[in-house]
Amino acid sequence: MIESKLAYWVAQSKSWHTFKEFKLSIENQADYPFLGHPKDFYITLFGKMFELIHKDPSEENAALNRIKNQMLQIAKGMEIYSLKETRSEFQGVDFSRNMLYVASLYYLADYPASAYILAKLFPPTVYEGEVDQFISSFLCRDLDHLPTFADPFARFVLTGKRENLEGLSATLHDGSVKARDPDEFVSFRIAEALVKSFMANNVWQDLADRFDVLTEERWKQFIRHGFDRRPPVWSFFPSQRQAIAQGILSEDARCFALQMPTSAGKTALCELIIFNHILQKPGKVLFLAPYRALASELLSGFGRRLATLGISSKAMYGGHVPNNEERAAIQDVDVLIATPEMFLAVESVIPEVYESFSLVICDEGHLLDDTTRGLNYELLLAKFKLRSPNARFVFLSAVVPNINEINQWLGGNESVVRSNYRPTELDLAYLQKTARNGYMLNFNPHKRRPENYQLYHFLTRGDMEFVNIQTGRINHYRLETSVTRQSVATAMKALLAGKVALFSPHKRKNGVESLAEELIRQTISSSLPKPIEFADSTMIERLQEYFGRVFGKDYLLTRLVRVGALYHHGDLPQNIREVVESAIHTSAFRLLICTNTLAEGVNLPIKVVVIHSARRFDKYTGTLKPLKLRDLANLFGRAGRSGQETTGMVIVVNPVDRQIVSDAIEGTKNEAVSGYLFGLIENLERVIREHRLVLDNRLLESQSEDFLRLLDSIDVSLISLLAEEIDVDHLTREINTLIQSTFAYHQGDSEQRDTLRAIFKSRGERLVPYVQNGQFKAIKNSGATLRFFEQVVHRLHLEDEVWSKTTHPCDDRWMAHLFDILFSLPQIIATVDDFNTGRSKDEMAVDATVIRDICTLWMKGHWYGEIATRLNVEVSYLLRIFSSIVHSTIGTYVAQIIRLASYLSEHEVGISISETILDWPQYLMSGLQYKTELELVNLGFTEREGVIAIARWMALNNVQGFSGPALKSWLVLFEDKLLAEIKDLITTVAYDKSAKDFDLLRHQPIL
């Protein structure tokens, strides 16, 4: 055990390290007793380290965990003697050698990612002794600088032959006996401890039982492939090893569920699962990624890595009907990464697609009850259960407390892995007011001393001093009057520690945009660290140019870039969010203001998360309601990312949020996932009860639009679950079978199940006439509701040549016809009315004409700033129109209209819908107007500005007739010329993104 006084000093050293990290004034430094006895402190730590590395690694789990925890604490005490911001306070300690000790302790304590970061601070070349060079090379995972005596280690890493490690361990033990001085003796003992630990925990050891005569060479290829990653993969995290030990690679269990914290290695584990599955079992892999951003990131990340192993992958998102090339790719690809709604669109053109997939990986599984994505997610999994009985599920989530229940629903038994392992530690701090308008940070208030400590004078009156330009006098910016001011000041001060995310659940008022305006003010009216001091000046210029082109120079994001910060929320277009994410990921910027879009699957390295508010406005009650604890926990997983930081920090500004955040970090009160369909039935049942309605379809369909939307969701569920070919006589029995496949049925008690049956039976009766007249197939293939079908089918007028002869997406006749249909729908009208109700008085009301004009200008290549100027509206208001109406509502309903028209034209009318109309949803989503532009997007080009420029050059030079593989070959052949031609026509950011798109096209065999 670590003696209480030593433990207290270690905790104090952490407090002092944080004090130094924030560069607080020395006169505000608290009394730290260990600083008066630095040599005694170090000698005691060193002695304890030496004692711990001699502990038997075969101890029982509980004892071994205690030893590892003590190693971690000793490492934290020793690291202050080597870290740049603290080491100047000490004398007589070899910074680099001490860091070897620290990094070794982190490694032995099962924190290899932190060990890697710390060891890299002093590369192997700085050490003179061969043993120290070996330790450094080992921790840095660097085979190029190993000393000669460690050749057996290199041979083991490359071949997996255990005798090499056994021989090296013996050599190191003999070396400690023959050591010439104490330093060398210690180094030999540490090196021996590292090798013994590595013998028990390395990729060769953990995957050895997967080898057989047929697959051994492929497994060796996979392992060696991990060595080429950065950082190289030599071993697994404890959470990953636990999953492997519990059988995640076995094909026996139909479902395997994983619950582990964010950054604990789920994505890398998925790569392993996919590789193993493809080796062991025929069939494709479906990776369900609920967010478009996640799907895109997965393709560019592990999609590329799998490609080097000969495993092809493709990402699809949206809800458009897949074109012929996409259909072919789905048939040929090994791994399909798709959002649930996109896969349901695939089903409409490839009904037997379920049978093609033998493994379904369900990422971000807690979204089963999400109001936007939950229904499609649940229905898709239910359909896989029914239509692909041999498919295996892997269910992933960091924050689902009832994961056992979901695992059982999907066919699993005891096949659940729960791990609390987090590769980096997380600290919680409350901002608290002190005397004279100062603020301190109260760290880890949910723990006892010494882990609970205070960092006084975090924000002082001096921090808020500024010189009034007009008077020349020193003024003070008052923080106590506003939580917004406090949040921004806290984020700015936290910049000294690393990358900062300032979080708010709201986009505008008292949210991201208010915080951004306040940040711009405080860069002028305070003495706090400025974001621009930590930002890359070249990237500031490039993003100013890019955002200026896209939004205009006066848009808030463009102005924010000028002071060295960025923001990220749901109104920003996806490609812009990706640009922002890249700027943070590459450390070009250090401060990001964001909503929970930050937590939507994207892995960003953040050191500090500052919580401006943990409550969201509820329009139904008119009050602020706490965010879900599990959503907050998912957000906090972004603090202290593995491989980037050794610790993370969450700072709570508003006192009313303290308990919410504390509960989220503790993780014992996370809300169970109930499934969206389950909640839907509960809401429907409540409305029926409150209004004393009976289950009569005519009566139900005469209710309000809000009620009809609930009913639409039930209809979507039922239609989606039913097969195209139905025997009317067996409809009730078929519906009951389908109901039993849902998570809602699995969760419900007998009364709730009866309600589920009754509602579905009632809605099933409504479908009978359409099953009898054959139109049910059209309804199902369109992905629409019954109400939508009845509203639209008589308005299509498929005999009109506009459907077959339209050759341009912005054709006036086509646009007029389409918008006549759209704005005859009560659903569209209600959405637009809701939007207009929520606007301010000085904002323009939107209608069919305005929305049509926006869509036309967008597809013709205009950017948001240009469109806003033409309409005489603010860019931020225009972006709200795009996110709330154009891309979500219009895009969704048009896709359904076209899918319905396509089916009816082929099966009933006997005409062919023009390719332009079939592709119209993609033209709208991408903001394009020509087929060549769309072909480029389908090949993986993501930057709109670059796509338009390339297509324009091709048109001017009469390059026509290419598509699919032929176009890909031509682009690769003329890459250099095309990039040279467009370089001066587009912004630097767009050019760089286009160059990366070419690189992916050229090097990666991704379909």
PDB file of N, CA, C and O in Angstrom, residues 289-319:
ATOM      1  N   ALA A 289     -23.899   2.850 -39.035  1.00  0.00           N
ATOM      2  CA  ALA A 289     -23.395   4.077 -38.417  1.00  0.00           C
ATOM      3  C   ALA A 289     -24.517   5.109 -38.462  1.00  0.00           C
ATOM      4  O   ALA A 289     -24.815   5.643 -39.534  1.00  0.00           O
ATOM      5  N   PRO A 290     -25.189   5.396 -37.347  1.00  0.00           N
ATOM      6  CA  PRO A 290     -26.380   6.257 -37.381  1.00  0.00           C
ATOM      7  C   PRO A 290     -26.142   7.668 -37.883  1.00  0.00           C
ATOM      8  O   PRO A 290     -27.077   8.323 -38.330  1.00  0.00           O
ATOM      9  N   TYR A 291     -24.896   8.150 -37.789  1.00  0.00           N
ATOM     10  CA  TYR A 291     -24.611   9.514 -38.223  1.00  0.00           C
ATOM     11  C   TYR A 291     -23.839   9.498 -39.538  1.00  0.00           C
ATOM     12  O   TYR A 291     -22.931   8.691 -39.732  1.00  0.00           O
ATOM     13  N   ARG A 292     -24.186  10.431 -40.410  1.00  0.00           N
ATOM     14  CA  ARG A 292     -23.440  10.566 -41.659  1.00  0.00           C
ATOM     15  C   ARG A 292     -21.964  10.857 -41.368  1.00  0.00           C
ATOM     16  O   ARG A 292     -21.072  10.314 -42.032  1.00  0.00           O
ATOM     17  N   ALA A 293     -21.706  11.709 -40.381  1.00  0.00           N
ATOM     18  CA  ALA A 293     -20.320  12.064 -40.048  1.00  0.00           C
ATOM     19  C   ALA A 293     -19.540  10.830 -39.624  1.00  0.00           C
ATOM     20  O   ALA A 293     -18.373  10.660 -39.986  1.00  0.00           O
ATOM     21  N   LEU A 294     -20.180   9.957 -38.855  1.00  0.00           N
ATOM     22  CA  LEU A 294     -19.519   8.735 -38.401  1.00  0.00           C
ATOM     23  C   LEU A 294     -19.246   7.816 -39.583  1.00  0.00           C
ATOM     24  O   LEU A 294     -18.162   7.235 -39.696  1.00  0.00           O
ATOM     25  N   ALA A 295     -20.227   7.674 -40.485  1.00  0.00           N
ATOM     26  CA  ALA A 295     -20.038   6.815 -41.654  1.00  0.00           C
ATOM     27  C   ALA A 295     -18.867   7.304 -42.499  1.00  0.00           C
ATOM     28  O   ALA A 295     -18.035   6.510 -42.963  1.00  0.00           O
ATOM     29  N   SER A 296     -18.804   8.619 -42.693  1.00  0.00           N
ATOM     30  CA  SER A 296     -17.724   9.200 -43.485  1.00  0.00           C
ATOM     31  C   SER A 296     -16.377   8.989 -42.819  1.00  0.00           C
ATOM     32  O   SER A 296     -15.388   8.618 -43.466  1.00  0.00           O
ATOM     33  N   GLU A 297     -16.320   9.188 -41.511  1.00  0.00           N
ATOM     34  CA  GLU A 297     -15.062   9.012 -40.781  1.00  0.00           C
ATOM     35  C   GLU A 297     -14.619   7.556 -40.792  1.00  0.00           C
ATOM     36  O   GLU A 297     -13.434   7.254 -40.942  1.00  0.00           O
ATOM     37  N   LEU A 298     -15.558   6.638 -40.650  1.00  0.00           N
ATOM     38  CA  LEU A 298     -15.223   5.217 -40.672  1.00  0.00           C
ATOM     39  C   LEU A 298     -14.620   4.821 -42.010  1.00  0.00           C
ATOM     40  O   LEU A 298     -13.650   4.063 -42.071  1.00  0.00           O
ATOM     41  N   LEU A 299     -15.189   5.327 -43.099  1.00  0.00           N
ATOM     42  CA  LEU A 299     -14.656   4.985 -44.413  1.00  0.00           C
ATOM     43  C   LEU A 299     -13.232   5.498 -44.574  1.00  0.00           C
ATOM     44  O   LEU A 299     -12.357   4.764 -45.039  1.00  0.00           O
ATOM     45  N   SER A 300     -12.998   6.740 -44.181  1.00  0.00           N
ATOM     46  CA  SER A 300     -11.662   7.316 -44.352  1.00  0.00           C
ATOM     47  C   SER A 300     -10.667   6.733 -43.368  1.00  0.00           C
ATOM     48  O   SER A 300      -9.467   6.754 -43.613  1.00  0.00           O
ATOM     49  N   GLY A 301     -11.157   6.175 -42.246  1.00  0.00           N
ATOM     50  CA  GLY A 301     -10.273   5.592 -41.241  1.00  0.00           C
ATOM     51  C   GLY A 301     -10.102   4.108 -41.435  1.00  0.00           C
ATOM     52  O   GLY A 301      -9.209   3.651 -42.146  1.00  0.00           O
ATOM     53  N   PHE A 302     -10.993   3.331 -40.832  1.00  0.00           N
ATOM     54  CA  PHE A 302     -10.743   1.889 -40.938  1.00  0.00           C
ATOM     55  C   PHE A 302     -11.083   1.340 -42.317  1.00  0.00           C
ATOM     56  O   PHE A 302     -10.616   0.257 -42.684  1.00  0.00           O
ATOM     57  N   GLY A 303     -11.887   2.064 -43.112  1.00  0.00           N
ATOM     58  CA  GLY A 303     -12.112   1.628 -44.484  1.00  0.00           C
ATOM     59  C   GLY A 303     -10.815   1.566 -45.270  1.00  0.00           C
ATOM     60  O   GLY A 303     -10.551   0.616 -46.001  1.00  0.00           O
ATOM     61  N   ARG A 304      -9.991   2.574 -45.093  1.00  0.00           N
ATOM     62  CA  ARG A 304      -8.685   2.576 -45.765  1.00  0.00           C
ATOM     63  C   ARG A 304      -7.788   1.463 -45.229  1.00  0.00           C
ATOM     64  O   ARG A 304      -7.085   0.807 -45.998  1.00  0.00           O
ATOM     65  N   ARG A 305      -7.827   1.269 -43.919  1.00  0.00           N
ATOM     66  CA  ARG A 305      -6.953   0.235 -43.338  1.00  0.00           C
ATOM     67  C   ARG A 305      -7.382  -1.158 -43.790  1.00  0.00           C
ATOM     68  O   ARG A 305      -6.539  -2.007 -44.083  1.00  0.00           O
ATOM     69  N   LEU A 306      -8.686  -1.410 -43.841  1.00  0.00           N
ATOM     70  CA  LEU A 306      -9.155  -2.710 -44.310  1.00  0.00           C
ATOM     71  C   LEU A 306      -8.781  -2.920 -45.775  1.00  0.00           C
ATOM     72  O   LEU A 306      -8.511  -4.050 -46.204  1.00  0.00           O
ATOM     73  N   ALA A 307      -8.772  -1.827 -46.541  1.00  0.00           N
ATOM     74  CA  ALA A 307      -8.435  -1.940 -47.958  1.00  0.00           C
ATOM     75  C   ALA A 307      -7.027  -2.493 -48.149  1.00  0.00           C
ATOM     76  O   ALA A 307      -6.772  -3.253 -49.092  1.00  0.00           O
ATOM     77  N   THR A 308      -6.103  -2.131 -47.273  1.00  0.00           N
ATOM     78  CA  THR A 308      -4.735  -2.647 -47.391  1.00  0.00           C
ATOM     79  C   THR A 308      -4.671  -4.135 -47.094  1.00  0.00           C
ATOM     80  O   THR A 308      -3.674  -4.791 -47.404  1.00  0.00           O
ATOM     81  N   LEU A 309      -5.728  -4.673 -46.488  1.00  0.00           N
ATOM     82  CA  LEU A 309      -5.809  -6.114 -46.232  1.00  0.00           C
ATOM     83  C   LEU A 309      -6.631  -6.824 -47.303  1.00  0.00           C
ATOM     84  O   LEU A 309      -6.974  -8.003 -47.165  1.00  0.00           O
ATOM     85  N   GLY A 310      -6.981  -6.088 -48.345  1.00  0.00           N
ATOM     86  CA  GLY A 310      -7.748  -6.684 -49.421  1.00  0.00           C
ATOM     87  C   GLY A 310      -9.234  -6.758 -49.150  1.00  0.00           C
ATOM     88  O   GLY A 310      -9.962  -7.492 -49.830  1.00  0.00           O
ATOM     89  N   ILE A 311      -9.719  -6.005 -48.167  1.00  0.00           N
ATOM     90  CA  ILE A 311     -11.140  -5.993 -47.815  1.00  0.00           C
ATOM     91  C   ILE A 311     -11.728  -4.682 -48.298  1.00  0.00           C
ATOM     92  O   ILE A 311     -11.339  -3.605 -47.832  1.00  0.00           O
ATOM     93  N   SER A 312     -12.669  -4.750 -49.220  1.00  0.00           N
ATOM     94  CA  SER A 312     -13.236  -3.534 -49.802  1.00  0.00           C
ATOM     95  C   SER A 312     -14.388  -3.023 -48.957  1.00  0.00           C
ATOM     96  O   SER A 312     -15.081  -3.783 -48.280  1.00  0.00           O
ATOM     97  N   SER A 313     -14.609  -1.714 -48.989  1.00  0.00           N
ATOM     98  CA  SER A 313     -15.688  -1.114 -48.210  1.00  0.00           C
ATOM     99  C   SER A 313     -16.265   0.069 -48.964  1.00  0.00           C
ATOM    100  O   SER A 313     -15.612   0.660 -49.827  1.00  0.00           O
ATOM    101  N   LYS A 314     -17.506   0.389 -48.637  1.00  0.00           N
ATOM    102  CA  LYS A 314     -18.175   1.542 -49.225  1.00  0.00           C
ATOM    103  C   LYS A 314     -19.068   2.157 -48.168  1.00  0.00           C
ATOM    104  O   LYS A 314     -19.685   1.434 -47.372  1.00  0.00           O
ATOM    105  N   ALA A 315     -19.131   3.487 -48.148  1.00  0.00           N
ATOM    106  CA  ALA A 315     -20.023   4.188 -47.220  1.00  0.00           C
ATOM    107  C   ALA A 315     -21.185   4.776 -48.002  1.00  0.00           C
ATOM    108  O   ALA A 315     -20.997   5.345 -49.088  1.00  0.00           O
ATOM    109  N   MET A 316     -22.397   4.633 -47.453  1.00  0.00           N
ATOM    110  CA  MET A 316     -23.596   5.203 -48.066  1.00  0.00           C
ATOM    111  C   MET A 316     -24.425   5.855 -46.986  1.00  0.00           C
ATOM    112  O   MET A 316     -24.635   5.272 -45.918  1.00  0.00           O
ATOM    113  N   TYR A 317     -24.883   7.074 -47.258  1.00  0.00           N
ATOM    114  CA  TYR A 317     -25.743   7.757 -46.305  1.00  0.00           C
ATOM    115  C   TYR A 317     -26.726   8.627 -47.070  1.00  0.00           C
ATOM    116  O   TYR A 317     -26.564   8.876 -48.258  1.00  0.00           O
ATOM    117  N   GLY A 318     -27.749   9.058 -46.383  1.00  0.00           N
ATOM    118  CA  GLY A 318     -28.835   9.788 -47.026  1.00  0.00           C
ATOM    119  C   GLY A 318     -30.066   8.907 -47.059  1.00  0.00           C
ATOM    120  O   GLY A 318     -30.290   8.105 -46.171  1.00  0.00           O
ATOM    121  N   GLY A 319     -30.873   9.023 -48.088  1.00  0.00           N
ATOM    122  CA  GLY A 319     -32.063   8.192 -48.212  1.00  0.00           C
ATOM    123  C   GLY A 319     -32.498   8.083 -49.655  1.00  0.00           C
ATOM    124  O   GLY A 319     -33.618   7.684 -49.947  1.00  0.00           O
TER     125      GLY A 319
END
